[in-house]
């Protein structure tokens, strides 16, 4: 059996802030610093979706990356691009919009919608220096 | 005479939106599309500052890039990083926060503060695909 | 007057070969080496289009980059992507498909179709190491 | 025991097309779209080879990357660079030239020729957005 | 349980050479080639530190990347940046300064100083082509 | 007349330090800081060479980039790669090894050896953030 991991990349940008409403303003400022700015800030996010499986003998594909691109577009990019993660993205409602939680949210948006193979990893870059990976529970 | 062009790069991120308050909401939405989102969006900006001059014979430098880095930090990054360009950046007050206007604003912030040589170019990347350059009037 | 240079990037891939039909096979092989392979080879091209002009006071834009993206898509990418540059691209018919000639061809495809401002530069990357720029005649 | 993973990168370009000769032209066009273009298209491929092992106490190396570079050159790059993957690469003969199958083919070209340590992963980028990884059976 | 892997990147540059003092000059030159140059050479290193753990429900963080940045600065960058790895870096004293050994050394510098979560991987790029990963014993 | 600018990129690494022997140690340390480290430091340099000219009608080339690559290899890379810029590079003898002076030195090494077209620009990256350009006198 020859498992191959295929990755598709997408880019989008969004506004957000880190703020825990259960805590005081002092705690939030001390914990999150400038990421707590009430006027928001934002990022160009780079998202990598990795799908694992055996290549289909008829196509040579683990997953049709054009089809995967369309699903990422519909379920992630169209909901997040040029949006406010804290106030406008349904699958992040009520959550801290850390890169960690954002990656977990993206996993759950996609895991049951992969056309072939299995979702293996969500990799999400917030900046060139800060990146997270999530492989599911 | 040997003019050399020396470039220093800096990175920061910010929220903004494109909105012309002199025009109707309909015009703004039709003109700016998702960039007009009233909940804001944001970017990781990459800024390149180019200074032109003859290398100093004692140092070999057109400009001390460590010193230039400090000036970019004080006059640009500390004012823009993790901020809202529309509401929190003094040198953009009352202006459309297009990448074009942002680059012109950065030029005027820096042009009289270059320690040696002359400011030659402000290059500002809003995304990997969108970039502007300004060389002064 | 404040001239700003705005750049939009696009990517596509294509097959090609370097071959001058007016010359002998020996000359072609000696001149172009492996780029002359009759079975073709190919590249991921990165195209940068630079437009110069004064920002429009109503929008802050030299040119609407979303509109420019659409024009690059229609006049260049849709004609070249996943195509054979030697046999399938009308604006290169009868020309050597060097990166130089390809950039000149792209210039003429776009120069009369820029929605605002003026076409300033076509920058075309054939590989990470090989790139050409054309600024018009 | 201290296992370290050492990676060497190589680049080359090639023409190819996706086409399953056992299926009808209609099926091929519907399945592969523009990747099925009978006039070919092509890519700049980036290949990463990862070797795992304990550093040799005399050299500090898992594998001499200069030696590994030479083996990648001989067994992969010299056979694929500026070639047509469908018609000119012996180790892909009779296979769909998907990135998945290409990575598996590269694995088998290299697995018995690693000078020290063990081949751990073949990572192959077809474009900036599309990449696959193969770790063996 | 939702383990997330968070990565922080840092950059620095240093001089070094590969030389095993227990062996003859001839062996060293034959083994390390130009990397054995007694006048030294150097690199811009890119370091990636990956920390694994469950996001803290109060912050959404596996680890506060600003805090991690500070620790990488204190324990690695301030000791290595603009230094000679062979003669000036305490945690490499008496070791071959291969990228492999350097990564292992960085692991031991950091493993007991991660503020939350656990050190998962040290990834160290010596050049664009040469990179190593270490995951501990 | 259609002038096209063609660029070839090369990479190498080297050790150096900034030190003006005509000045005191105090002046050198105050001026150059950690770049003055007497134990050296080093960089991965990226060099871009731009040649301007009209494409040759027989080849479509401004300059044969394979030939230009060979000249850059012989006249620059083979003299600088894995070397000490202060003590081992003839064309920098007696000069401060700032990136500015290095670029000027590279210009003079190449200007009379361009096979067709004219040398237009030497662009030299010392780090991702620091870069210089030289266009001749």
CSV table of N, CA, C and O in Angstrom, one decimal, chain A residues 11 13-15 34-35 37-46 81-84 87-88 125-128, chain B residues 11 13-15 34-35 37-46 81-84 87-88 125-128:
chain,number,residue,atom,x,y,z
A,11,UNK,N,-4.8,31.2,0.0
A,11,UNK,CA,-4.5,32.4,0.7
A,11,UNK,C,-5.7,33.3,0.8
A,11,UNK,O,-6.6,33.3,0.0
A,13,UNK,N,-7.1,37.0,3.5
A,13,UNK,CA,-6.7,37.9,4.5
A,13,UNK,C,-8.0,38.3,5.4
A,13,UNK,O,-9.1,38.1,4.9
A,14,UNK,N,-7.7,38.6,6.6
A,14,UNK,CA,-8.8,38.9,7.5
A,14,UNK,C,-8.4,39.8,8.7
A,14,UNK,O,-7.2,39.9,8.9
A,15,UNK,N,-9.3,40.4,9.3
A,15,UNK,CA,-9.1,41.2,10.6
A,15,UNK,C,-9.4,40.3,11.8
A,15,UNK,O,-10.2,39.4,11.7
A,34,UNK,N,-0.4,44.0,22.0
A,34,UNK,CA,-0.9,44.7,20.9
A,34,UNK,C,-1.9,43.9,20.1
A,34,UNK,O,-2.7,44.4,19.3
A,35,UNK,N,-1.9,42.5,20.3
A,35,UNK,CA,-2.9,41.7,19.6
A,35,UNK,C,-4.3,41.9,20.2
A,35,UNK,O,-5.3,41.4,19.6
A,37,UNK,N,-5.5,44.9,20.6
A,37,UNK,CA,-6.0,46.2,20.1
A,37,UNK,C,-7.5,46.2,19.8
A,37,UNK,O,-7.9,45.5,18.9
A,38,UNK,N,-8.3,47.0,20.5
A,38,UNK,CA,-9.8,47.0,20.2
A,38,UNK,C,-10.2,47.5,18.9
A,38,UNK,O,-11.3,47.3,18.4
A,39,UNK,N,-9.2,48.2,18.2
A,39,UNK,CA,-9.5,48.7,16.8
A,39,UNK,C,-9.2,47.6,15.8
A,39,UNK,O,-9.2,47.9,14.6
A,40,UNK,N,-8.8,46.4,16.2
A,40,UNK,CA,-8.5,45.3,15.3
A,40,UNK,C,-7.1,45.4,14.7
A,40,UNK,O,-6.5,46.5,14.7
A,41,UNK,N,-6.6,44.3,14.2
A,41,UNK,CA,-5.4,44.3,13.3
A,41,UNK,C,-5.8,43.2,12.3
A,41,UNK,O,-6.9,42.7,12.3
A,42,UNK,N,-4.8,42.7,11.5
A,42,UNK,CA,-5.2,41.7,10.5
A,42,UNK,C,-4.0,41.0,9.9
A,42,UNK,O,-2.8,41.4,10.2
A,43,UNK,N,-4.2,40.0,9.1
A,43,UNK,CA,-3.1,39.2,8.5
A,43,UNK,C,-3.5,38.7,7.1
A,43,UNK,O,-4.7,38.6,6.8
A,44,UNK,N,-2.4,38.4,6.3
A,44,UNK,CA,-2.6,37.6,5.1
A,44,UNK,C,-2.3,36.2,5.6
A,44,UNK,O,-1.2,35.8,5.9
A,45,UNK,N,-3.4,35.4,5.7
A,45,UNK,CA,-3.2,34.0,6.1
A,45,UNK,C,-2.8,33.1,4.9
A,45,UNK,O,-3.4,33.3,3.8
A,46,UNK,N,-2.0,32.1,5.1
A,46,UNK,CA,-1.7,31.1,4.1
A,46,UNK,C,-2.1,29.7,4.7
A,46,UNK,O,-1.7,29.4,5.8
A,81,UNK,N,-12.3,35.4,3.8
A,81,UNK,CA,-11.5,36.3,3.1
A,81,UNK,C,-12.1,37.7,3.2
A,81,UNK,O,-13.3,37.9,3.0
A,82,UNK,N,-11.3,38.7,3.6
A,82,UNK,CA,-11.7,40.1,3.7
A,82,UNK,C,-12.8,40.2,4.8
A,82,UNK,O,-13.6,41.1,4.7
A,83,UNK,N,-12.8,39.3,5.8
A,83,UNK,CA,-13.8,39.3,6.9
A,83,UNK,C,-13.1,39.6,8.2
A,83,UNK,O,-11.9,39.6,8.3
A,84,UNK,N,-13.9,39.7,9.2
A,84,UNK,CA,-13.5,39.9,10.6
A,84,UNK,C,-13.7,38.5,11.3
A,84,UNK,O,-14.9,38.1,11.4
A,87,UNK,N,-16.2,38.5,14.4
A,87,UNK,CA,-17.6,38.9,14.3
A,87,UNK,C,-18.3,38.3,13.1
A,87,UNK,O,-19.5,38.4,13.0
A,88,UNK,N,-17.6,37.8,12.1
A,88,UNK,CA,-18.2,37.4,10.9
A,88,UNK,C,-18.1,36.0,10.4
A,88,UNK,O,-18.6,35.6,9.3
A,125,UNK,N,-0.6,29.5,8.4
A,125,UNK,CA,0.4,30.5,8.6
A,125,UNK,C,-0.2,31.9,8.9
A,125,UNK,O,-1.0,32.4,8.0
A,126,UNK,N,0.0,32.5,10.0
A,126,UNK,CA,-0.5,33.8,10.4
A,126,UNK,C,0.4,34.9,9.9
A,126,UNK,O,-0.1,35.9,9.4
A,127,UNK,N,1.7,34.6,10.0
A,127,UNK,CA,2.7,35.5,9.5
A,127,UNK,C,3.8,34.6,9.0
A,127,UNK,O,3.8,33.4,9.1
A,128,UNK,N,4.9,35.2,8.4
A,128,UNK,CA,6.0,34.4,8.0
A,128,UNK,C,6.7,33.6,9.2
A,128,UNK,O,7.3,32.6,9.0
B,11,UNK,N,8.6,44.4,8.3
B,11,UNK,CA,7.2,43.8,8.2
B,11,UNK,C,6.4,44.2,9.4
B,11,UNK,O,6.9,44.4,10.5
B,13,UNK,N,1.8,44.2,10.6
B,13,UNK,CA,0.4,43.9,10.1
B,13,UNK,C,-0.6,44.9,10.7
B,13,UNK,O,-0.3,45.6,11.7
B,14,UNK,N,-1.7,45.0,10.0
B,14,UNK,CA,-2.7,46.1,10.3
B,14,UNK,C,-4.0,45.7,9.8
B,14,UNK,O,-4.1,45.0,8.8
B,15,UNK,N,-5.1,46.3,10.4
B,15,UNK,CA,-6.4,46.3,9.8
B,15,UNK,C,-6.7,47.5,9.0
B,15,UNK,O,-6.1,48.6,9.2
B,34,UNK,N,-15.3,43.6,-1.5
B,34,UNK,CA,-15.1,43.0,-0.2
B,34,UNK,C,-14.1,43.9,0.6
B,34,UNK,O,-14.0,43.8,1.8
B,35,UNK,N,-13.3,44.7,-0.1
B,35,UNK,CA,-12.4,45.6,0.6
B,35,UNK,C,-13.1,46.7,1.4
B,35,UNK,O,-12.5,47.4,2.2
B,37,UNK,N,-15.7,46.0,3.4
B,37,UNK,CA,-16.3,45.4,4.5
B,37,UNK,C,-16.3,46.3,5.8
B,37,UNK,O,-15.2,46.6,6.3
B,38,UNK,N,-17.4,46.7,6.3
B,38,UNK,CA,-17.4,47.6,7.5
B,38,UNK,C,-16.8,47.0,8.7
B,38,UNK,O,-16.5,47.7,9.7
B,39,UNK,N,-16.7,45.7,8.8
B,39,UNK,CA,-16.1,45.0,9.9
B,39,UNK,C,-14.5,44.9,9.8
B,39,UNK,O,-13.9,44.2,10.5
B,40,UNK,N,-14.0,45.5,8.7
B,40,UNK,CA,-12.5,45.6,8.5
B,40,UNK,C,-12.0,44.2,7.9
B,40,UNK,O,-12.7,43.2,8.0
B,41,UNK,N,-10.8,44.3,7.4
B,41,UNK,CA,-10.0,43.1,7.1
B,41,UNK,C,-8.6,43.6,7.4
B,41,UNK,O,-8.4,44.6,8.0
B,42,UNK,N,-7.6,42.8,7.0
B,42,UNK,CA,-6.2,43.2,7.3
B,42,UNK,C,-5.2,42.5,6.5
B,42,UNK,O,-5.5,41.6,5.7
B,43,UNK,N,-4.0,42.9,6.7
B,43,UNK,CA,-2.8,42.4,5.9
B,43,UNK,C,-1.6,42.3,6.7
B,43,UNK,O,-1.4,43.0,7.7
B,44,UNK,N,-0.7,41.4,6.3
B,44,UNK,CA,0.7,41.4,6.7
B,44,UNK,C,1.4,42.3,5.6
B,44,UNK,O,1.6,41.8,4.5
B,45,UNK,N,1.8,43.5,6.0
B,45,UNK,CA,2.5,44.4,5.0
B,45,UNK,C,4.0,44.1,5.0
B,45,UNK,O,4.6,43.9,6.1
B,46,UNK,N,4.7,44.1,3.9
B,46,UNK,CA,6.1,44.1,3.8
B,46,UNK,C,6.6,45.4,3.2
B,46,UNK,O,6.1,45.8,2.1
B,81,UNK,N,2.0,48.9,13.3
B,81,UNK,CA,1.9,47.5,13.6
B,81,UNK,C,0.8,47.1,14.5
B,81,UNK,O,0.7,47.7,15.6
B,82,UNK,N,0.0,46.2,14.2
B,82,UNK,CA,-1.2,45.7,15.0
B,82,UNK,C,-2.1,46.9,15.2
B,82,UNK,O,-2.8,46.9,16.2
B,83,UNK,N,-2.2,47.8,14.3
B,83,UNK,CA,-3.1,49.0,14.4
B,83,UNK,C,-4.2,48.9,13.3
B,83,UNK,O,-4.1,48.1,12.4
B,84,UNK,N,-5.1,49.9,13.4
B,84,UNK,CA,-6.1,50.1,12.3
B,84,UNK,C,-5.7,51.3,11.5
B,84,UNK,O,-5.6,52.4,12.1
B,87,UNK,N,-8.2,54.4,11.5
B,87,UNK,CA,-8.6,55.1,12.7
B,87,UNK,C,-7.4,55.4,13.7
B,87,UNK,O,-7.6,56.2,14.6
B,88,UNK,N,-6.2,54.8,13.5
B,88,UNK,CA,-5.2,54.9,14.5
B,88,UNK,C,-3.8,55.4,14.0
B,88,UNK,O,-2.9,55.5,14.8
B,125,UNK,N,4.3,46.1,-0.1
B,125,UNK,CA,3.6,44.9,-0.5
B,125,UNK,C,2.4,44.7,0.4
B,125,UNK,O,2.6,44.6,1.6
B,126,UNK,N,1.2,44.7,-0.1
B,126,UNK,CA,0.0,44.5,0.6
B,126,UNK,C,-0.3,43.0,0.7
B,126,UNK,O,-0.8,42.5,1.7
B,127,UNK,N,-0.1,42.3,-0.4
B,127,UNK,CA,-0.2,40.8,-0.4
B,127,UNK,C,1.0,40.4,-1.3
B,127,UNK,O,1.7,41.2,-1.9
B,128,UNK,N,1.1,39.0,-1.5
B,128,UNK,CA,2.1,38.5,-2.4
B,128,UNK,C,1.9,39.0,-3.9
B,128,UNK,O,2.8,39.2,-4.7
